[in-house]
Structure formats: C-alpha cells, structure tokens
Amino acid sequence: GNSVTQMEGPVTLSEEAFLTINCTYTATGYPSLFWYVQYPGEGLQLLLKATKADDKGSNKGFEATYRKETTSFHLEKGSVQVSDSAVYFCALPLYGQNFVFGPGTRLSVLP
Amino acid sequence: DTAVSQTPKYLVTQMGNDKSIKCEQNLGHDTMYWYKQDSKKFLKIMFSYNNKELIINETVPNRFSPKSPDKAHLNLHINSLELGDSAVYFCASSQYLAGGSTGELFFGEGSRLTVL
C-alpha cells in the first residue's frame, strides 16, 4: 500500500536560512502528492500539491517537485521567516478518499 | 465564514464520562473524516463518511461512534472515556473529483480533549 517517510525534526533555523524537509513515498501508480502545514493552535491546511511526475507545486515561497525516479517530494524554501514556524506534513492518498500522512516535521525559525 | 467548524474547541472531562464533538462543513463536500492527533503530532484516520455512509472505519475502540445526519455534518460520540483518549481530534472534508482524482482535505481547527 501507499506510505510516506518524512524526516523528523525538530528543525531549528535562523531567519533567511534555506530549508529542506525530505519526503519519500511508496505508492501504487502515480498519486497526487501534498504538503500540509499546521500553525500553532490551528488545523492543517494545504500548503502545496503536485498531481503528476515532474510537476512542481509552489505556494508562499515554498516549492516541492514530484520526482518519480527518486520517489521523493522534498519541501524547500530559499529564505525562511519566523512566521514559517509550524509543523509540516507530507501526504498522499491511501485508498479511496483517505490519506496517509508523514509523522510531521516541526520547524522553528529564530529571529 | 468558516469552511469546516467543530465544537467544542476544548473539552476537559473525567474518566468514564461520555462526550460528543460536532462537526459541520459548508463547502458542499461529499466526504467527511475524523482524525486523531496525538501529543507527538502523529495523525491517524479514524472514520470517513461519504454521503452519510461509513466508508472507512479504522481500528478504533467501539467506544467511539460516528454519526452523520446529513452530508454536511459528522459528529463523534465517545463513551466511557479513558486517559489514552486525550488527544486533538480533527474533522476534515473533501470532494471526490471527476476521473477519480483526490481533492485536498479541508480541516477544522481541532478539538482538544483532556481526560483526567
């Protein structure tokens, strides 16, 4: 079945540092891939997604490219801000309308 | 106008009590979910309903009973609460898309349950 492996944090960076959060997946076929973000005290919200191989999802300065060859969907941002401090989840469909989520990576950005 | 709203946001109760969490979505989605998030932020699906019908029922104690009176509402009732039930419970909704693709999940803000 589909599964996702995500680097576990916490990750602590200084403002304006470069961010990479690794995500690799195992899937039947080529499902859409997602990154969700959870800010403190809130529910998860979609950050970006990619629907097919070589697609790049982007939003709020974050990017992730759907790499079929390496079964990866790493999240990157060139210059993080304090407001990016949150927990980030990689996710993909499990079956039907269900999703499987990675364990989450907590990011703390220091001023 | 909140897309997925759940109440209450906080719930503190004693072991052995029964409690309910309510969820409503105004997005017109046909599928709704309950997820449990533990203290380490790990998310696990509990239930999923599509057009009021149960389609996913993961390994959850039968003390947990979901009810969907219509496709815009999905409530969660928990009997005989235990310490291990303490967690944040998230409601979510999505729409099944033409061609079989999977739409994104929209989450509520969560209901933090503390069992003493």
PDB file of C-alpha atoms in Angstrom:
ATOM      1  CA  GLY A   1       0.000   0.000   0.000  1.00  0.00           C
ATOM      2  CA  ASN A   2       0.889   3.640  -0.178  1.00  0.00           C
ATOM      3  CA  SER A   3       3.161   5.024   2.509  1.00  0.00           C
ATOM      4  CA  VAL A   4       5.244   8.098   3.183  1.00  0.00           C
ATOM      5  CA  THR A   5       8.512   8.641   5.034  1.00  0.00           C
ATOM      6  CA  GLN A   6       9.365  12.094   6.244  1.00  0.00           C
ATOM      7  CA  MET A   7      12.361  13.448   8.105  1.00  0.00           C
ATOM      8  CA  GLU A   8      11.502  14.023  11.721  1.00  0.00           C
ATOM      9  CA  GLY A   9      12.504  17.183  13.446  1.00  0.00           C
ATOM     10  CA  PRO A  10      12.632  19.345  15.137  1.00  0.00           C
ATOM     11  CA  VAL A  11      14.384  21.607  12.689  1.00  0.00           C
ATOM     12  CA  THR A  12      15.660  24.921  14.012  1.00  0.00           C
ATOM     13  CA  LEU A  13      16.869  27.594  11.599  1.00  0.00           C
ATOM     14  CA  SER A  14      17.759  31.240  11.675  1.00  0.00           C
ATOM     15  CA  GLU A  15      15.681  33.678   9.691  1.00  0.00           C
ATOM     16  CA  GLU A  16      16.607  33.790   5.986  1.00  0.00           C
ATOM     17  CA  ALA A  17      18.193  30.320   6.086  1.00  0.00           C
ATOM     18  CA  PHE A  18      17.488  27.720   3.414  1.00  0.00           C
ATOM     19  CA  LEU A  19      15.005  24.983   4.305  1.00  0.00           C
ATOM     20  CA  THR A  20      14.722  21.424   3.064  1.00  0.00           C
ATOM     21  CA  ILE A  21      12.360  18.858   4.554  1.00  0.00           C
ATOM     22  CA  ASN A  22      12.726  15.439   2.971  1.00  0.00           C
ATOM     23  CA  CYS A  23       9.789  13.272   1.986  1.00  0.00           C
ATOM     24  CA  THR A  24       9.869   9.945   0.135  1.00  0.00           C
ATOM     25  CA  TYR A  25       6.927   7.793  -0.747  1.00  0.00           C
ATOM     26  CA  THR A  26       5.904   4.298  -1.774  1.00  0.00           C
ATOM     27  CA  ALA A  27       2.840   4.156  -3.970  1.00  0.00           C
ATOM     28  CA  THR A  28       0.886   2.125  -6.447  1.00  0.00           C
ATOM     29  CA  GLY A  29       0.701   4.169  -9.613  1.00  0.00           C
ATOM     30  CA  TYR A  30       1.328   7.899  -9.540  1.00  0.00           C
ATOM     31  CA  PRO A  31      -0.920   9.551  -6.996  1.00  0.00           C
ATOM     32  CA  SER A  32      -1.031  13.264  -6.273  1.00  0.00           C
ATOM     33  CA  LEU A  33       1.367  14.383  -3.555  1.00  0.00           C
ATOM     34  CA  PHE A  34       0.692  17.015  -0.924  1.00  0.00           C
ATOM     35  CA  TRP A  35       2.342  19.141   1.733  1.00  0.00           C
ATOM     36  CA  TYR A  36       0.172  20.353   4.584  1.00  0.00           C
ATOM     37  CA  VAL A  37       1.162  22.900   7.243  1.00  0.00           C
ATOM     38  CA  GLN A  38      -0.142  23.205  10.789  1.00  0.00           C
ATOM     39  CA  TYR A  39       0.440  26.527  12.531  1.00  0.00           C
ATOM     40  CA  PRO A  40       0.313  26.573  16.348  1.00  0.00           C
ATOM     41  CA  GLY A  41      -3.191  26.021  17.678  1.00  0.00           C
ATOM     42  CA  GLU A  42      -4.712  25.520  14.228  1.00  0.00           C
ATOM     43  CA  GLY A  43      -5.832  22.709  11.970  1.00  0.00           C
ATOM     44  CA  LEU A  44      -3.867  21.512   8.982  1.00  0.00           C
ATOM     45  CA  GLN A  45      -4.098  23.451   5.747  1.00  0.00           C
ATOM     46  CA  LEU A  46      -2.884  22.633   2.287  1.00  0.00           C
ATOM     47  CA  LEU A  47       0.448  24.275   1.507  1.00  0.00           C
ATOM     48  CA  LEU A  48       1.047  22.905  -1.985  1.00  0.00           C
ATOM     49  CA  LYS A  49       0.460  19.883  -4.155  1.00  0.00           C
ATOM     50  CA  ALA A  50       1.614  18.187  -7.362  1.00  0.00           C
ATOM     51  CA  THR A  51      -0.599  15.935  -9.433  1.00  0.00           C
ATOM     52  CA  LYS A  52       1.880  14.192 -11.720  1.00  0.00           C
ATOM     53  CA  ALA A  53       5.551  13.374 -12.180  1.00  0.00           C
ATOM     54  CA  ASP A  54       7.874  16.373 -12.701  1.00  0.00           C
ATOM     55  CA  ASP A  55       5.165  18.788 -11.541  1.00  0.00           C
ATOM     56  CA  LYS A  56       6.340  21.494  -9.177  1.00  0.00           C
ATOM     57  CA  GLY A  57       3.946  22.713  -6.518  1.00  0.00           C
ATOM     58  CA  SER A  58       4.579  26.133  -5.036  1.00  0.00           C
ATOM     59  CA  ASN A  59       2.990  28.489  -2.534  1.00  0.00           C
ATOM     60  CA  LYS A  60       4.167  31.200  -0.098  1.00  0.00           C
ATOM     61  CA  GLY A  61       7.759  30.773  -1.317  1.00  0.00           C
ATOM     62  CA  PHE A  62       7.743  27.010  -0.694  1.00  0.00           C
ATOM     63  CA  GLU A  63       8.341  24.560  -3.526  1.00  0.00           C
ATOM     64  CA  ALA A  64       8.307  20.799  -3.988  1.00  0.00           C
ATOM     65  CA  THR A  65       8.899  18.763  -7.137  1.00  0.00           C
ATOM     66  CA  TYR A  66       7.291  15.377  -7.787  1.00  0.00           C
ATOM     67  CA  ARG A  67      10.293  13.128  -8.576  1.00  0.00           C
ATOM     68  CA  LYS A  68       9.227   9.749  -9.909  1.00  0.00           C
ATOM     69  CA  GLU A  69      12.830   8.482 -10.289  1.00  0.00           C
ATOM     70  CA  THR A  70      13.672   9.005  -6.637  1.00  0.00           C
ATOM     71  CA  THR A  71      10.064   8.717  -5.323  1.00  0.00           C
ATOM     72  CA  SER A  72      10.548  11.982  -3.495  1.00  0.00           C
ATOM     73  CA  PHE A  73       8.654  15.199  -2.866  1.00  0.00           C
ATOM     74  CA  HIS A  74      11.065  17.317  -0.806  1.00  0.00           C
ATOM     75  CA  LEU A  75       9.859  20.665   0.512  1.00  0.00           C
ATOM     76  CA  GLU A  76      12.174  23.652   0.038  1.00  0.00           C
ATOM     77  CA  LYS A  77      12.206  27.346   0.767  1.00  0.00           C
ATOM     78  CA  GLY A  78      15.037  29.673  -0.040  1.00  0.00           C
ATOM     79  CA  SER A  79      14.657  32.078   2.867  1.00  0.00           C
ATOM     80  CA  VAL A  80      12.534  31.162   5.873  1.00  0.00           C
ATOM     81  CA  GLN A  81      10.780  33.655   8.116  1.00  0.00           C
ATOM     82  CA  VAL A  82       9.763  33.482  11.758  1.00  0.00           C
ATOM     83  CA  SER A  83       6.157  33.196  10.581  1.00  0.00           C
ATOM     84  CA  ASP A  84       7.021  29.877   8.868  1.00  0.00           C
ATOM     85  CA  SER A  85       7.405  28.212  12.262  1.00  0.00           C
ATOM     86  CA  ALA A  86       4.925  25.342  12.131  1.00  0.00           C
ATOM     87  CA  VAL A  87       4.629  21.590  11.686  1.00  0.00           C
ATOM     88  CA  TYR A  88       4.846  20.336   8.089  1.00  0.00           C
ATOM     89  CA  PHE A  89       3.249  17.086   6.877  1.00  0.00           C
ATOM     90  CA  CYS A  90       3.881  15.211   3.662  1.00  0.00           C
ATOM     91  CA  ALA A  91       0.817  13.261   2.500  1.00  0.00           C
ATOM     92  CA  LEU A  92      -0.545  11.095  -0.295  1.00  0.00           C
ATOM     93  CA  PRO A  93      -3.772   9.208  -0.952  1.00  0.00           C
ATOM     94  CA  LEU A  94      -4.010   5.802   0.714  1.00  0.00           C
ATOM     95  CA  TYR A  95      -7.121   4.381  -0.852  1.00  0.00           C
ATOM     96  CA  GLY A  96     -10.404   5.883  -1.899  1.00  0.00           C
ATOM     97  CA  GLN A  97     -10.543   9.327  -0.415  1.00  0.00           C
ATOM     98  CA  ASN A  98      -8.268   8.504   2.514  1.00  0.00           C
ATOM     99  CA  PHE A  99      -4.808   9.989   3.010  1.00  0.00           C
ATOM    100  CA  VAL A 100      -1.671   8.808   4.737  1.00  0.00           C
ATOM    101  CA  PHE A 101       0.367  11.475   6.497  1.00  0.00           C
ATOM    102  CA  GLY A 102       4.022  11.526   7.423  1.00  0.00           C
ATOM    103  CA  PRO A 103       4.887  11.992  11.112  1.00  0.00           C
ATOM    104  CA  GLY A 104       5.264  15.748  10.728  1.00  0.00           C
ATOM    105  CA  THR A 105       8.371  17.929  10.944  1.00  0.00           C
ATOM    106  CA  ARG A 106       8.369  20.757  13.438  1.00  0.00           C
ATOM    107  CA  LEU A 107      10.157  23.840  12.140  1.00  0.00           C
ATOM    108  CA  SER A 108      11.255  26.641  14.439  1.00  0.00           C
ATOM    109  CA  VAL A 109      12.678  29.789  12.872  1.00  0.00           C
ATOM    110  CA  LEU A 110      14.612  32.096  15.159  1.00  0.00           C
ATOM    111  CA  PRO A 111      14.881  35.853  14.548  1.00  0.00           C
TER     112      PRO A 111
ATOM    113  CA  ASP B   1     -17.325  32.164   7.077  1.00  0.00           C
ATOM    114  CA  THR B   2     -15.618  29.058   8.480  1.00  0.00           C
ATOM    115  CA  ALA B   3     -15.457  26.171   5.998  1.00  0.00           C
ATOM    116  CA  VAL B   4     -15.124  23.313   8.495  1.00  0.00           C
ATOM    117  CA  SER B   5     -16.159  24.101  12.032  1.00  0.00           C
ATOM    118  CA  GLN B   6     -16.064  21.829  15.014  1.00  0.00           C
ATOM    119  CA  THR B   7     -17.213  22.277  18.604  1.00  0.00           C
ATOM    120  CA  PRO B   8     -16.142  22.362  21.292  1.00  0.00           C
ATOM    121  CA  LYS B   9     -12.584  23.541  20.806  1.00  0.00           C
ATOM    122  CA  TYR B  10     -11.576  22.388  24.280  1.00  0.00           C
ATOM    123  CA  LEU B  11     -13.061  19.599  26.345  1.00  0.00           C
ATOM    124  CA  VAL B  12     -11.871  18.599  29.812  1.00  0.00           C
ATOM    125  CA  THR B  13     -13.655  15.689  31.452  1.00  0.00           C
ATOM    126  CA  GLN B  14     -13.299  12.836  33.906  1.00  0.00           C
ATOM    127  CA  MET B  15     -12.553   9.212  33.067  1.00  0.00           C
ATOM    128  CA  GLY B  16     -15.683   7.205  32.451  1.00  0.00           C
ATOM    129  CA  ASN B  17     -17.754  10.100  31.131  1.00  0.00           C
ATOM    130  CA  ASP B  18     -19.412  10.245  27.707  1.00  0.00           C
ATOM    131  CA  LYS B  19     -18.789  13.201  25.408  1.00  0.00           C
ATOM    132  CA  SER B  20     -19.534  14.350  21.871  1.00  0.00           C
ATOM    133  CA  ILE B  21     -17.761  16.521  19.327  1.00  0.00           C
ATOM    134  CA  LYS B  22     -19.702  18.082  16.487  1.00  0.00           C
ATOM    135  CA  CYS B  23     -18.521  18.988  13.003  1.00  0.00           C
ATOM    136  CA  GLU B  24     -20.119  20.899  10.163  1.00  0.00           C
ATOM    137  CA  GLN B  25     -18.816  21.818   6.727  1.00  0.00           C
ATOM    138  CA  ASN B  26     -20.289  24.399   4.378  1.00  0.00           C
ATOM    139  CA  LEU B  27     -18.160  23.525   1.348  1.00  0.00           C
ATOM    140  CA  GLY B  28     -20.676  21.168  -0.232  1.00  0.00           C
ATOM    141  CA  HIS B  29     -18.198  18.275   0.023  1.00  0.00           C
ATOM    142  CA  ASP B  30     -19.429  14.711  -0.088  1.00  0.00           C
ATOM    143  CA  THR B  31     -16.831  13.133   2.198  1.00  0.00           C
ATOM    144  CA  MET B  32     -16.056  13.867   5.844  1.00  0.00           C
ATOM    145  CA  TYR B  33     -13.454  12.438   8.213  1.00  0.00           C
ATOM    146  CA  TRP B  34     -12.347  12.217  11.801  1.00  0.00           C
ATOM    147  CA  TYR B  35      -8.621  12.185  12.504  1.00  0.00           C
ATOM    148  CA  LYS B  36      -6.859  11.794  15.845  1.00  0.00           C
ATOM    149  CA  GLN B  37      -3.610  13.667  16.529  1.00  0.00           C
ATOM    150  CA  ASP B  38      -1.503  12.505  19.449  1.00  0.00           C
ATOM    151  CA  SER B  39       0.906  14.532  21.542  1.00  0.00           C
ATOM    152  CA  LYS B  40       3.711  13.910  19.043  1.00  0.00           C
ATOM    153  CA  LYS B  41       1.583  15.366  16.246  1.00  0.00           C
ATOM    154  CA  PHE B  42       1.092  11.991  14.576  1.00  0.00           C
ATOM    155  CA  LEU B  43      -2.171  11.966  12.580  1.00  0.00           C
ATOM    156  CA  LYS B  44      -4.308   8.881  12.226  1.00  0.00           C
ATOM    157  CA  ILE B  45      -7.572   8.398  10.338  1.00  0.00           C
ATOM    158  CA  MET B  46     -10.443   7.136  12.467  1.00  0.00           C
ATOM    159  CA  PHE B  47     -13.541   7.289  10.280  1.00  0.00           C
ATOM    160  CA  SER B  48     -14.679   8.513   6.905  1.00  0.00           C
ATOM    161  CA  TYR B  49     -18.190   9.058   5.603  1.00  0.00           C
ATOM    162  CA  ASN B  50     -19.236   9.585   2.009  1.00  0.00           C
ATOM    163  CA  ASN B  51     -22.748  10.948   1.518  1.00  0.00           C
ATOM    164  CA  LYS B  52     -23.714   9.827   5.039  1.00  0.00           C
ATOM    165  CA  GLU B  53     -22.371   6.302   4.533  1.00  0.00           C
ATOM    166  CA  LEU B  54     -19.449   4.928   6.513  1.00  0.00           C
ATOM    167  CA  ILE B  55     -16.620   4.052   4.127  1.00  0.00           C
ATOM    168  CA  ILE B  56     -13.566   3.940   6.394  1.00  0.00           C
ATOM    169  CA  ASN B  57     -13.575   2.512   9.882  1.00  0.00           C
ATOM    170  CA  GLU B  58     -10.039   2.034  11.122  1.00  0.00           C
ATOM    171  CA  THR B  59      -9.118   0.035  14.184  1.00  0.00           C
ATOM    172  CA  VAL B  60     -10.830   2.217  16.731  1.00  0.00           C
ATOM    173  CA  PRO B  61     -12.406   1.051  20.004  1.00  0.00           C
ATOM    174  CA  ASN B  62     -16.156   0.666  19.674  1.00  0.00           C
ATOM    175  CA  ARG B  63     -16.497   3.280  22.420  1.00  0.00           C
ATOM    176  CA  PHE B  64     -16.105   5.713  19.510  1.00  0.00           C
ATOM    177  CA  SER B  65     -19.214   6.076  17.393  1.00  0.00           C
ATOM    178  CA  PRO B  66     -19.528   8.491  14.479  1.00  0.00           C
ATOM    179  CA  LYS B  67     -22.891   9.735  13.253  1.00  0.00           C
ATOM    180  CA  SER B  68     -23.647  11.590  10.050  1.00  0.00           C
ATOM    181  CA  PRO B  69     -27.188  13.010   9.991  1.00  0.00           C
ATOM    182  CA  ASP B  70     -26.535  14.574   6.583  1.00  0.00           C
ATOM    183  CA  LYS B  71     -23.550  15.044   4.328  1.00  0.00           C
ATOM    184  CA  ALA B  72     -22.682  18.404   5.887  1.00  0.00           C
ATOM    185  CA  HIS B  73     -22.404  17.052   9.437  1.00  0.00           C
ATOM    186  CA  LEU B  74     -20.300  14.381  11.078  1.00  0.00           C
ATOM    187  CA  ASN B  75     -20.364  14.017  14.845  1.00  0.00           C
ATOM    188  CA  LEU B  76     -18.185  11.875  17.092  1.00  0.00           C
ATOM    189  CA  HIS B  77     -19.503  10.374  20.301  1.00  0.00           C
ATOM    190  CA  ILE B  78     -17.155   8.767  22.803  1.00  0.00           C
ATOM    191  CA  ASN B  79     -18.375   6.521  25.608  1.00  0.00           C
ATOM    192  CA  SER B  80     -16.555   5.640  28.819  1.00  0.00           C
ATOM    193  CA  LEU B  81     -13.641   7.971  28.232  1.00  0.00           C
ATOM    194  CA  GLU B  82     -10.158   6.728  29.104  1.00  0.00           C
ATOM    195  CA  LEU B  83      -6.908   8.569  29.814  1.00  0.00           C
ATOM    196  CA  GLY B  84      -5.500   7.404  26.478  1.00  0.00           C
ATOM    197  CA  ASP B  85      -8.284   9.181  24.608  1.00  0.00           C
ATOM    198  CA  SER B  86      -6.652  12.515  25.403  1.00  0.00           C
ATOM    199  CA  ALA B  87      -5.671  13.990  22.043  1.00  0.00           C
ATOM    200  CA  VAL B  88      -6.689  16.577  19.476  1.00  0.00           C
ATOM    201  CA  TYR B  89      -9.483  15.380  17.216  1.00  0.00           C
ATOM    202  CA  PHE B  90      -9.734  16.912  13.759  1.00  0.00           C
ATOM    203  CA  CYS B  91     -12.695  16.897  11.461  1.00  0.00           C
ATOM    204  CA  ALA B  92     -11.991  17.250   7.739  1.00  0.00           C
ATOM    205  CA  SER B  93     -13.861  17.197   4.458  1.00  0.00           C
ATOM    206  CA  SER B  94     -13.048  16.661   0.800  1.00  0.00           C
ATOM    207  CA  GLN B  95     -14.728  16.256  -2.564  1.00  0.00           C
ATOM    208  CA  TYR B  96     -14.316  13.248  -4.805  1.00  0.00           C
ATOM    209  CA  LEU B  97     -13.319  14.631  -8.191  1.00  0.00           C
ATOM    210  CA  ALA B  98     -14.360  13.514 -11.687  1.00  0.00           C
ATOM    211  CA  GLY B  99     -11.947  10.967 -13.083  1.00  0.00           C
ATOM    212  CA  GLY B 100     -11.251   9.505  -9.679  1.00  0.00           C
ATOM    213  CA  SER B 101      -8.662  12.032  -8.538  1.00  0.00           C
ATOM    214  CA  THR B 102      -8.421  13.034  -4.933  1.00  0.00           C
ATOM    215  CA  GLY B 103      -9.308  16.509  -3.785  1.00  0.00           C
ATOM    216  CA  GLU B 104      -7.492  18.180  -0.938  1.00  0.00           C
ATOM    217  CA  LEU B 105      -8.595  17.839   2.650  1.00  0.00           C
ATOM    218  CA  PHE B 106     -10.023  20.839   4.476  1.00  0.00           C
ATOM    219  CA  PHE B 107      -9.543  20.633   8.233  1.00  0.00           C
ATOM    220  CA  GLY B 108     -11.351  22.132  11.173  1.00  0.00           C
ATOM    221  CA  GLU B 109      -9.373  23.816  13.936  1.00  0.00           C
ATOM    222  CA  GLY B 110      -9.427  20.748  16.145  1.00  0.00           C
ATOM    223  CA  SER B 111     -10.999  19.773  19.447  1.00  0.00           C
ATOM    224  CA  ARG B 112      -8.536  19.207  22.261  1.00  0.00           C
ATOM    225  CA  LEU B 113      -9.845  16.508  24.579  1.00  0.00           C
ATOM    226  CA  THR B 114      -8.256  16.095  28.004  1.00  0.00           C
ATOM    227  CA  VAL B 115      -9.349  13.155  30.129  1.00  0.00           C
ATOM    228  CA  LEU B 116      -8.459  13.409  33.827  1.00  0.00           C
TER     229      LEU B 116
END
